[in-house]
C-alpha cells in the first residue's frame, strides 16, 4: 500500500510539472537571442519598460497565440474553481439535511416507537422514508429537466420542511400522521438527492464532476456519521427535536441557494417537439411542459416499488411469509414492475407508445436500461445502500440492546464508521483524478472491502469483540465511500448526455438497497431474537449473515464491469467488455475516445453535445 501511495505521488508530481511546461509558450530562437533574461535577484535596468515594449512588439504570431491560449486556460480554470466553490457552499446545507434525515433516526427509533406504542412497527418509521426517497427519484429527475434546477431544488426543500414540521407536531395517538410526515420527508430528500447531483454534473467535465461529487460525498459523510450522535443527544430532551432541527437548516439552505446559485443553475431544457413554447402564455407554457412527463411510467414504477417494499416489510414480522397479506403485494408489485419495463420499452422511438404520446419523454432511456455496465452499476450501488444502512441501524441496536448503552453513547460508537467513509471517498477521488485516473479500481476495491467488513462484522457481533467491531465498521464505510462517486462517473462516461437519468439510477439504487437490507435484516432479527440481550446478539449476528451473499455477489459482479479513463485534456475514454478479465487473460479491448468530456451545456456544438468520438484498439 505504501509503495502504491509513493508511486501515485511521484506520478502526480511528474504530471503537474508537465502541465506547467506545456502551459508556457515556446519562444523562438530569434526572441531568445535578442533579449537577455533577467534573474529575479538582479536589479532591472532603467530602460526596462522600453525593452518590454520592444519585446512585446517583436513577438512572433505563434508566441502571441500561445500567450493568449495560456491566458484563456488560466481564466477557464478560475471560472471552474469559482463555480465549484459556489456549488459546494450552495448545496452543503441541502445535502446536510438529506443525510441527517437518513440517519438521525438510528438512535431515536426505539424511543419514538415506544411513545407511539408501536414497537412491532418501528421499522416503518425508516421504511416509509426509504420508500419515498427511492420511488420519487425518477420523478424529480424529470422535473429538473422540465422546469429547471432552480425551481426544483426550492420545491423539494420546501416539501422536506413541511414533512419535518408534521413529524414535529404529530400527537402520540396518531402514528399514521407521523408516517405521513416521514413520507413527505422522503419525497423531499429524493428531490434534494437527485437535483443536487444533477446540479453538480451540469456545465462541468468528468474530472470536475469527480471533484464536485467527492466534496459533496465528504459533506454527506460527515452529517451521515454524526446523525446518530445528534439524534442521541436530542432524544435525551425530546425525540421531536430530531425533526425540528430541520426547520432552521432548511431556511438557511434556501437563502444560500438564492445568493450563490441563482445565476449559475441550468434552466428548463428545450422541448423541440413543442413549437413556439417560449411564446406561449405563462399557464399554457407550464401545462405544455407538464405534458412531457412520463406519467404512465411514473405511476407504474411508484406502484410496483411501493407494493414490493410493503410485502417485504410485512413478511415475517407482521404476517407470515405464506399469508395473503404478504403474497398479494409481492405478486402485484412484481407484475407492475415488469409492466413498467415493458412500458418504457414501448415509449422508446419509434414504438407504439412513443407515437401515441409524441411529446412525452420516457422516464428512463431504453438504451440506458439495456446497457450491461449500467445494470451492473445498479447492483453495485444497491449493495452500497445495504452496507450503509445495515451498519448504521443494526449496530445501533447492538450497542443499545446488547451492550446496554444509552442512545448518545451508542451514537458515539457509530462515529467509527465515519473515518472509513471519508478515507474511501478520498481514495476514490484520488483514483479517478490523479492516479490511475480510472473508475474500475475504486469500484472493485470498494466491493471487496465492504464484503470483508460485513462478513467479519457478523462474527465479531457473535463473539462480542468490540475492537474488531469498530474496525470492521470503518472497513465497511471505506467500501461505501470508495463506490459512491465512481459509480455515477462511470455511468456518465458511457452516457455523457443523460446526466439526469444516470444520476437518478445511481441515487435510486442506494436507498432501495438500504430498504431491502433493513427489511431482510429486520425479518431475520425478529425470528431469531427476543427480549434477552443474548438472544438479541444472536438475532443481530444472523441479520448480518443474511447480507453476506449479496456482498460477495457484488464482488463477482464488479469483475464484469468495463472501465473509464479520465484524460488530462478533460476528455475521457471508455472500454467495452470486462476490463478485469481482459486484464487477467491479456486480451485487447476496443476503447472509445471522447476528445472533450464536457457537459453539453458548455459546448458550442449543442447538437452533438460537444462530444467527438472515435474508436481504437489498444491494450488494457
XYZ file of C-alpha atoms in Angstrom:
620
model
C 0.000 0.000 0.000
C 2.844 2.412 0.848
C 4.532 1.760 -2.494
C 1.190 2.389 -4.195
C 0.880 5.791 -2.494
C 4.526 6.768 -3.175
C 4.214 5.799 -6.823
C 0.967 7.742 -7.123
C 2.524 10.879 -5.573
C 5.529 10.641 -7.898
C 3.288 10.290 -10.953
C 1.158 13.216 -9.774
C 4.230 15.491 -9.416
C 5.532 14.496 -12.846
C 2.131 15.207 -14.365
C 1.873 18.617 -12.684
C 5.384 19.539 -13.894
C 4.481 18.517 -17.439
C 1.324 20.642 -17.287
C 3.324 23.727 -16.269
C 5.876 23.192 -19.025
C 3.152 22.750 -21.643
C 1.331 25.884 -20.498
C 4.407 28.122 -21.081
C 4.524 29.298 -24.720
C 7.709 28.273 -26.514
C 9.892 31.223 -27.543
C 11.502 31.446 -30.959
C 15.291 31.333 -31.333
C 15.450 34.963 -32.521
C 13.440 36.059 -29.485
C 15.760 34.239 -27.097
C 18.933 35.556 -28.702
C 17.784 39.188 -28.940
C 16.986 39.724 -25.268
C 18.940 38.702 -22.210
C 16.938 37.021 -19.447
C 16.921 38.947 -16.160
C 17.392 36.915 -12.993
C 14.886 37.595 -10.181
C 17.524 38.974 -7.770
C 19.159 41.253 -10.327
C 18.093 44.911 -10.485
C 16.288 45.690 -13.747
C 17.798 48.396 -15.963
C 16.220 51.838 -16.209
C 15.093 51.226 -19.771
C 13.245 48.001 -18.791
C 9.892 49.419 -19.889
C 11.294 50.286 -23.310
C 12.765 46.802 -23.618
C 9.481 45.230 -22.577
C 7.546 47.239 -25.160
C 10.043 46.330 -27.884
C 9.902 42.714 -26.687
C 6.104 42.597 -26.985
C 6.166 44.287 -30.409
C 8.684 41.800 -31.763
C 6.817 38.664 -30.611
C 6.143 36.120 -33.320
C 2.491 35.289 -34.151
C 2.997 31.815 -32.675
C 4.259 33.282 -29.388
C 1.367 35.760 -29.181
C -1.125 32.999 -29.898
C 0.472 30.852 -27.201
C 0.238 33.703 -24.692
C -3.463 34.173 -25.454
C -4.060 30.453 -25.111
C -2.242 30.437 -21.781
C -4.378 33.340 -20.558
C -7.536 31.544 -21.677
C -6.506 28.386 -19.814
C -5.882 30.357 -16.609
C -9.221 32.188 -16.887
C -11.064 28.946 -17.627
C -9.505 27.282 -14.580
C -10.514 30.251 -12.417
C -14.119 30.091 -13.642
C -14.290 26.364 -12.971
C -12.847 26.842 -9.491
C -15.306 29.636 -8.661
C -18.221 27.540 -9.925
C -17.064 24.614 -7.798
C -16.965 26.758 -4.650
C -20.413 28.186 -5.357
C -21.888 24.741 -5.920
C -20.149 23.360 -2.833
C -21.336 26.072 -0.447
C -24.742 26.398 -2.100
C -25.555 22.689 -1.804
C -23.817 21.951 1.508
C -26.908 22.568 3.649
C -29.371 20.685 1.384
C -27.061 17.656 1.406
C -26.696 18.015 5.171
C -30.494 17.949 5.500
C -30.805 14.809 3.411
C -28.022 12.997 5.282
C -29.357 13.947 8.716
C -32.853 12.734 7.874
C -31.399 9.426 6.709
C -29.534 8.538 9.921
C -30.759 10.786 12.741
C -33.491 8.228 13.469
C -30.964 5.485 14.245
C -30.684 6.494 17.916
C -34.207 7.862 18.362
C -36.103 4.983 16.743
C -36.814 2.836 19.852
C -37.966 5.863 21.869
C -40.317 7.115 19.141
C -41.839 3.654 18.707
C -42.289 3.340 22.493
C -44.062 6.711 22.770
C -46.459 5.746 19.980
C -46.805 2.205 21.415
C -45.774 0.765 18.044
C -42.667 -1.285 18.857
C -43.693 -4.011 16.391
C -43.963 -1.427 13.604
C -40.862 0.633 14.380
C -39.190 -0.320 11.087
C -41.947 1.584 9.251
C -40.511 4.869 10.533
C -37.439 4.068 8.444
C -39.079 2.096 5.640
C -41.618 4.752 4.654
C -38.834 7.345 4.367
C -36.643 4.998 2.331
C -39.584 4.022 0.134
C -40.480 7.555 -0.936
C -36.853 8.703 -1.076
C -36.231 5.944 -3.630
C -39.519 5.914 -5.542
C -39.611 9.656 -6.299
C -36.065 9.941 -7.652
C -37.087 9.442 -11.327
C -39.940 11.929 -10.909
C -37.686 14.726 -9.668
C -35.105 13.920 -12.328
C -37.728 14.648 -14.983
C -38.986 17.744 -13.171
C -35.424 19.119 -13.017
C -35.231 18.924 -16.811
C -38.769 20.160 -17.462
C -38.818 23.160 -15.092
C -35.131 23.743 -14.423
C -32.865 23.186 -11.452
C -33.686 26.398 -9.554
C -37.431 25.779 -9.246
C -36.924 22.099 -8.453
C -34.359 22.476 -5.663
C -36.501 25.080 -3.870
C -39.630 22.945 -4.221
C -38.055 19.827 -2.743
C -36.563 21.704 0.223
C -39.993 23.180 0.999
C -41.610 19.713 0.824
C -38.945 18.305 3.143
C -39.565 21.179 5.564
C -43.330 20.565 5.591
C -42.737 16.884 6.318
C -40.404 17.771 9.189
C -42.988 20.149 10.665
C -45.682 17.447 10.520
C -43.408 14.931 12.275
C -42.506 17.505 14.930
C -46.130 18.149 15.836
C -47.553 14.619 15.454
C -49.547 13.564 18.555
C -48.602 10.187 20.031
C -52.131 8.959 19.310
C -51.614 9.353 15.548
C -48.857 7.063 14.312
C -50.211 7.386 10.776
C -49.645 11.156 10.776
C -46.022 10.620 11.802
C -45.562 8.166 8.929
C -47.156 10.662 6.525
C -44.667 13.305 7.622
C -41.798 10.846 7.181
C -43.105 10.020 3.709
C -43.068 13.727 2.792
C -39.543 13.976 4.164
C -38.587 11.119 1.848
C -40.172 12.841 -1.150
C -38.181 15.990 -0.411
C -34.975 14.070 0.311
C -35.308 12.280 -3.037
C -35.513 15.632 -4.788
C -32.535 17.056 -2.892
C -30.501 13.955 -3.696
C -31.090 13.769 -7.435
C -31.370 17.518 -8.148
C -28.255 18.324 -6.136
C -26.182 15.770 -8.013
C -27.604 16.930 -11.360
C -26.523 20.480 -10.493
C -23.020 19.214 -9.722
C -22.849 17.459 -13.103
C -24.106 20.465 -15.092
C -21.605 22.554 -17.037
C -18.503 20.620 -15.966
C -16.149 17.961 -17.295
C -15.982 14.468 -15.817
C -12.831 15.467 -13.929
C -14.550 18.469 -12.335
C -17.642 16.390 -11.652
C -15.482 13.879 -9.777
C -14.207 16.700 -7.552
C -17.726 18.062 -7.004
C -19.161 14.674 -6.118
C -16.264 13.864 -3.790
C -16.642 17.114 -1.863
C -20.397 16.600 -1.560
C -19.802 12.991 -0.500
C -17.493 14.176 2.273
C -20.133 16.661 3.450
C -22.800 13.969 3.349
C -20.474 11.532 5.103
C -19.892 13.945 7.982
C -23.608 14.533 8.573
C -24.405 10.900 7.857
C -21.937 9.902 10.563
C -22.941 12.492 13.157
C -26.663 11.934 12.535
C -26.999 9.147 15.140
C -24.942 11.178 17.643
C -27.090 14.277 17.140
C -30.208 12.131 17.336
C -28.999 10.549 20.566
C -28.418 13.876 22.311
C -31.650 15.405 21.003
C -33.611 12.346 22.123
C -32.475 12.981 25.708
C -34.508 16.206 25.544
C -37.252 15.069 23.163
C -37.253 12.974 20.007
C -39.298 15.751 18.344
C -36.133 17.829 18.096
C -34.811 15.240 15.629
C -37.364 16.650 13.193
C -37.498 20.260 14.397
C -33.775 20.764 13.761
C -34.516 20.598 10.029
C -36.609 23.774 10.018
C -33.874 26.432 10.528
C -31.431 24.455 8.357
C -33.956 24.415 5.505
C -34.496 28.183 5.676
C -30.740 28.799 5.614
C -30.364 26.350 2.700
C -32.866 28.272 0.584
C -31.082 31.560 1.303
C -27.689 30.100 0.343
C -29.048 28.766 -2.943
C -30.637 32.105 -3.836
C -27.463 34.050 -3.038
C -24.859 31.713 -4.541
C -26.514 29.659 -7.272
C -29.437 31.601 -8.696
C -27.446 32.774 -11.741
C -25.474 29.544 -12.148
C -28.237 26.937 -12.344
C -29.327 25.432 -15.652
C -32.891 26.385 -16.573
C -35.649 24.330 -18.141
C -34.463 22.252 -21.075
C -35.710 22.991 -24.617
C -38.529 20.828 -25.971
C -38.202 20.639 -29.789
C -41.473 18.694 -30.092
C -43.484 21.750 -28.950
C -43.330 24.663 -31.379
C -43.103 28.236 -30.090
C -43.069 27.023 -26.492
C -41.497 30.155 -25.018
C -44.020 32.430 -26.735
C -46.988 30.769 -25.019
C -48.718 32.492 -22.066
C -47.464 31.533 -18.616
C -50.056 28.927 -17.619
C -50.106 27.347 -21.094
C -46.329 27.102 -21.071
C -46.468 25.317 -17.702
C -49.139 22.915 -18.983
C -47.101 22.269 -22.118
C -44.056 21.373 -20.048
C -46.129 19.163 -17.747
C -47.350 17.264 -20.805
C -43.804 15.969 -21.420
C -43.674 13.952 -18.162
C -43.939 10.175 -18.465
C -46.977 9.770 -16.189
C -47.612 6.147 -17.131
C -44.063 5.118 -16.325
C -44.006 7.125 -13.097
C -47.244 5.575 -11.780
C -46.235 2.022 -12.698
C -42.833 2.488 -11.083
C -44.251 4.033 -7.899
C -46.943 1.371 -7.549
C -44.650 -1.556 -8.228
C -41.876 -0.392 -5.912
C -44.298 0.546 -3.114
C -46.034 -2.839 -3.155
C -42.773 -4.782 -3.277
C -41.390 -2.924 -0.262
C -44.747 -3.229 1.538
C -44.730 -7.001 1.097
C -41.111 -7.303 2.214
C -41.770 -5.123 5.263
C -44.771 -7.179 6.382
C -43.131 -10.542 5.685
C -42.003 -12.433 8.769
C -42.664 -9.625 11.229
C -46.295 -8.557 10.854
C -47.556 -11.559 8.850
C -46.198 -14.995 7.882
C -44.431 -15.253 4.530
C -47.157 -17.557 3.203
C -50.017 -15.209 4.180
C -52.219 -13.389 1.691
C -51.106 -10.038 3.136
C -47.544 -10.770 2.024
C -48.050 -12.736 -1.193
C -50.528 -10.297 -2.796
C -48.343 -7.157 -2.556
C -45.270 -9.074 -3.725
C -47.029 -10.606 -6.736
C -48.840 -7.415 -7.774
C -45.684 -5.371 -7.233
C -43.666 -7.750 -9.411
C -46.316 -7.594 -12.154
C -46.370 -3.787 -12.069
C -42.566 -3.645 -12.206
C -42.476 -5.936 -15.255
C -45.251 -3.844 -16.827
C -43.179 -0.712 -16.200
C -40.196 -2.236 -18.008
C -42.395 -3.138 -20.996
C -43.963 0.323 -20.948
C -40.572 2.044 -21.030
C -39.610 -0.202 -23.955
C -42.736 0.869 -25.851
C -42.007 4.532 -25.039
C -38.724 4.406 -26.953
C -38.998 5.662 -30.581
C -40.432 4.541 -32.937
C -42.598 2.140 -30.926
C -46.316 2.450 -30.320
C -46.406 4.401 -27.039
C -43.923 6.950 -28.356
C -46.239 7.516 -31.321
C -49.324 7.824 -29.103
C -47.556 10.294 -26.797
C -45.022 12.013 -29.067
C -44.325 14.840 -26.607
C -43.719 12.695 -23.523
C -40.160 11.783 -22.609
C -39.517 8.270 -21.330
C -38.750 8.165 -17.638
C -35.555 6.225 -18.380
C -33.955 5.679 -21.765
C -34.374 2.126 -23.042
C -30.796 2.190 -24.307
C -29.713 3.017 -20.769
C -31.711 0.163 -19.250
C -30.240 -2.339 -21.721
C -26.597 -1.367 -21.238
C -24.646 -4.029 -19.353
C -22.469 -1.674 -17.311
C -25.500 0.314 -16.154
C -27.195 -2.830 -14.851
C -24.000 -3.884 -13.084
C -23.598 -0.397 -11.601
C -27.153 -0.501 -10.298
C -26.472 -3.711 -8.372
C -23.143 -2.399 -7.059
C -24.812 0.757 -5.720
C -27.654 -1.408 -4.412
C -25.124 -3.157 -2.149
C -23.644 0.238 -1.212
C -27.018 1.080 0.323
C -27.133 -2.317 2.011
C -23.781 -1.832 3.710
C -24.554 1.759 4.673
C -27.951 1.168 6.298
C -27.015 -2.174 7.870
C -24.153 -0.711 9.884
C -25.955 2.470 10.916
C -29.180 0.873 12.133
C -28.253 -2.608 13.327
C -25.004 -1.666 15.003
C -27.012 0.943 16.909
C -29.311 -1.891 18.028
C -26.238 -3.877 19.077
C -24.846 -1.055 21.189
C -28.192 -0.324 22.885
C -29.729 -3.807 23.267
C -26.619 -5.961 23.734
C -24.141 -3.590 25.406
C -26.849 -1.592 27.196
C -25.519 1.817 26.164
C -27.605 4.985 26.092
C -28.667 6.479 22.758
C -25.986 9.188 22.905
C -23.227 6.706 23.801
C -24.326 4.377 21.009
C -24.222 7.307 18.598
C -20.604 7.991 19.574
C -19.635 4.423 18.714
C -21.255 4.798 15.307
C -18.780 7.598 14.564
C -16.152 4.912 13.923
C -17.942 4.362 10.630
C -17.151 7.927 9.527
C -13.322 7.823 9.148
C -13.545 4.808 6.867
C -16.207 6.530 4.783
C -14.095 9.685 4.444
C -10.903 7.776 3.583
C -12.791 5.736 0.996
C -14.248 8.858 -0.618
C -10.806 10.492 -0.775
C -9.179 7.370 -2.236
C -11.915 7.207 -4.873
C -11.293 10.834 -5.828
C -7.538 10.216 -5.976
C -8.081 7.149 -8.169
C -10.193 8.934 -10.767
C -8.493 12.355 -10.785
C -4.815 11.682 -10.035
C -3.711 8.078 -10.409
C -4.549 5.803 -12.166
C -7.404 8.094 -13.370
C -9.793 5.162 -13.834
C -13.227 4.272 -12.477
C -12.874 0.479 -12.254
C -10.258 0.200 -9.441
C -12.262 2.039 -6.736
C -15.481 0.219 -7.655
C -13.780 -3.183 -7.453
C -11.707 -2.451 -4.339
C -14.696 -0.911 -2.543
C -16.784 -4.017 -3.247
C -14.082 -6.211 -1.694
C -13.593 -4.126 1.467
C -17.340 -3.871 2.129
C -17.752 -7.627 1.678
C -14.914 -8.331 4.114
C -16.287 -5.780 6.592
C -19.830 -7.218 6.676
C -18.549 -10.817 6.828
C -16.210 -10.238 9.770
C -18.783 -7.975 11.460
C -21.224 -10.899 11.666
C -18.593 -12.957 13.507
C -17.484 -10.061 15.731
C -21.030 -9.357 16.967
C -21.350 -13.028 17.917
C -18.141 -13.167 19.970
C -18.563 -9.611 21.303
C -15.144 -8.313 20.242
C -15.680 -4.542 20.354
C -12.308 -3.638 18.824
C -12.925 -5.826 15.785
C -16.472 -4.476 15.505
C -15.252 -0.879 15.360
C -12.543 -1.769 12.845
C -14.981 -3.605 10.574
C -17.419 -0.689 10.765
C -14.640 1.552 9.442
C -13.711 -1.000 6.756
C -17.320 -1.277 5.587
C -17.509 2.520 5.498
C -14.353 2.553 3.384
C -16.027 0.297 0.820
C -19.107 2.509 0.759
C -17.044 5.682 0.304
C -14.942 4.114 -2.455
C -18.034 3.397 -4.589
C -20.283 6.422 -4.053
C -18.531 8.732 -6.537
C -17.056 6.443 -9.250
C -20.422 4.780 -9.891
C -22.011 7.948 -11.259
C -18.781 8.916 -13.007
C -18.592 5.525 -14.709
C -22.173 5.805 -15.940
C -21.713 9.361 -17.226
C -18.628 8.259 -19.149
C -20.812 5.871 -21.162
C -23.846 8.191 -21.434
C -22.474 11.755 -21.121
C -25.661 13.481 -22.284
C -28.025 11.617 -19.907
C -26.976 13.437 -16.753
C -30.350 13.382 -15.000
C -31.091 9.740 -15.789
C -27.660 8.432 -14.764
C -27.775 10.433 -11.539
C -31.284 9.140 -10.901
C -30.354 5.473 -11.356
C -27.273 5.699 -9.147
C -29.166 7.633 -6.472
C -32.130 5.233 -6.667
C -30.070 2.106 -6.057
C -28.635 3.234 -2.698
C -31.880 3.873 -0.722
C -33.528 0.910 -2.439
C -30.686 -1.337 -1.300
C -30.930 0.127 2.186
C -34.667 -0.548 2.319
C -34.293 -4.158 1.185
C -31.406 -4.695 3.618
C -33.377 -3.363 6.591
C -36.392 -5.451 5.575
C -34.389 -8.672 5.323
C -32.394 -7.979 8.479
C -35.498 -6.992 10.472
C -37.244 -10.206 9.450
C -34.248 -12.326 10.450
C -33.782 -10.359 13.675
C -37.430 -10.758 14.699
C -37.323 -14.502 14.040
C -34.042 -15.113 15.888
C -34.116 -12.693 18.834
C -36.117 -11.997 21.955
C -36.078 -9.623 24.886
C -32.932 -11.201 26.364
C -29.693 -9.469 25.342
C -28.071 -12.787 24.395
C -30.929 -13.566 22.042
C -30.701 -10.037 20.632
C -26.998 -10.608 19.942
C -27.825 -13.828 18.101
C -30.503 -12.059 16.064
C -28.099 -9.272 15.049
C -25.457 -11.830 14.046
C -27.888 -13.684 11.781
C -29.137 -10.365 10.398
C -25.620 -9.549 9.179
C -25.147 -13.108 7.896
C -28.204 -12.595 5.673
C -26.341 -9.816 3.801
C -23.086 -11.712 3.213
C -24.230 -13.398 -0.052
C -25.221 -10.020 -1.538
C -21.822 -8.537 -0.731
C -19.754 -11.305 -2.300
C -22.033 -11.496 -5.336
C -21.269 -7.780 -5.748
C -17.538 -8.579 -5.872
C -18.177 -11.112 -8.639
C -20.426 -8.656 -10.498
C -17.769 -5.924 -10.352
C -15.326 -8.118 -12.289
C -17.563 -7.824 -15.365
C -17.535 -4.009 -15.433
C -15.896 -2.018 -18.191
C -13.599 0.883 -17.396
C -13.366 4.630 -17.981
C -10.170 6.699 -18.176
C -10.322 10.384 -17.185
C -7.875 12.082 -19.552
C -5.870 15.188 -18.727
C -7.364 17.103 -21.676
C -10.731 16.976 -19.826
C -11.886 14.187 -22.117
C -12.254 10.502 -21.356
C -12.039 7.026 -22.836
C -14.275 4.041 -22.200
C -13.706 0.352 -22.757
C -16.461 -2.104 -23.639
C -16.434 -5.590 -22.189
C -14.994 -6.928 -18.944
C -11.894 -4.915 -18.076
C -10.886 -7.221 -15.214
C -10.993 -10.463 -17.188
C -9.353 -8.902 -20.232
C -6.530 -7.741 -17.960
C -6.195 -11.205 -16.402
C -6.165 -13.001 -19.761
C -4.039 -10.372 -21.526
C -6.569 -9.770 -24.302
C -7.134 -6.446 -26.045
C -10.371 -4.480 -25.911
C -11.692 -1.663 -28.053
C -11.707 1.765 -26.467
C -13.887 4.659 -27.461
C -12.222 8.017 -27.018
C -14.192 11.204 -26.473
C -11.969 14.162 -27.011
C -13.985 16.657 -24.973
C -15.663 15.096 -21.952
C -17.684 18.165 -21.062
C -21.343 18.561 -20.318
C -23.416 19.697 -23.270
C -24.462 22.916 -21.542
C -20.949 24.299 -22.035
C -20.344 23.097 -25.567
C -20.617 25.281 -28.626
C -21.903 22.391 -30.725
C -25.058 21.632 -28.779
C -26.446 19.380 -31.499
C -23.746 16.807 -30.833
C -23.412 17.545 -27.144
C -19.817 18.610 -27.709
C -18.538 15.045 -27.963
C -16.369 13.824 -30.791
C -15.864 10.095 -30.808
C -13.558 7.591 -32.394
C -12.573 4.065 -31.547
C -9.196 2.460 -31.369
C -7.934 -0.962 -30.382
C -5.409 -0.686 -27.586
C -4.034 -2.886 -24.882
C -5.577 -2.875 -21.470
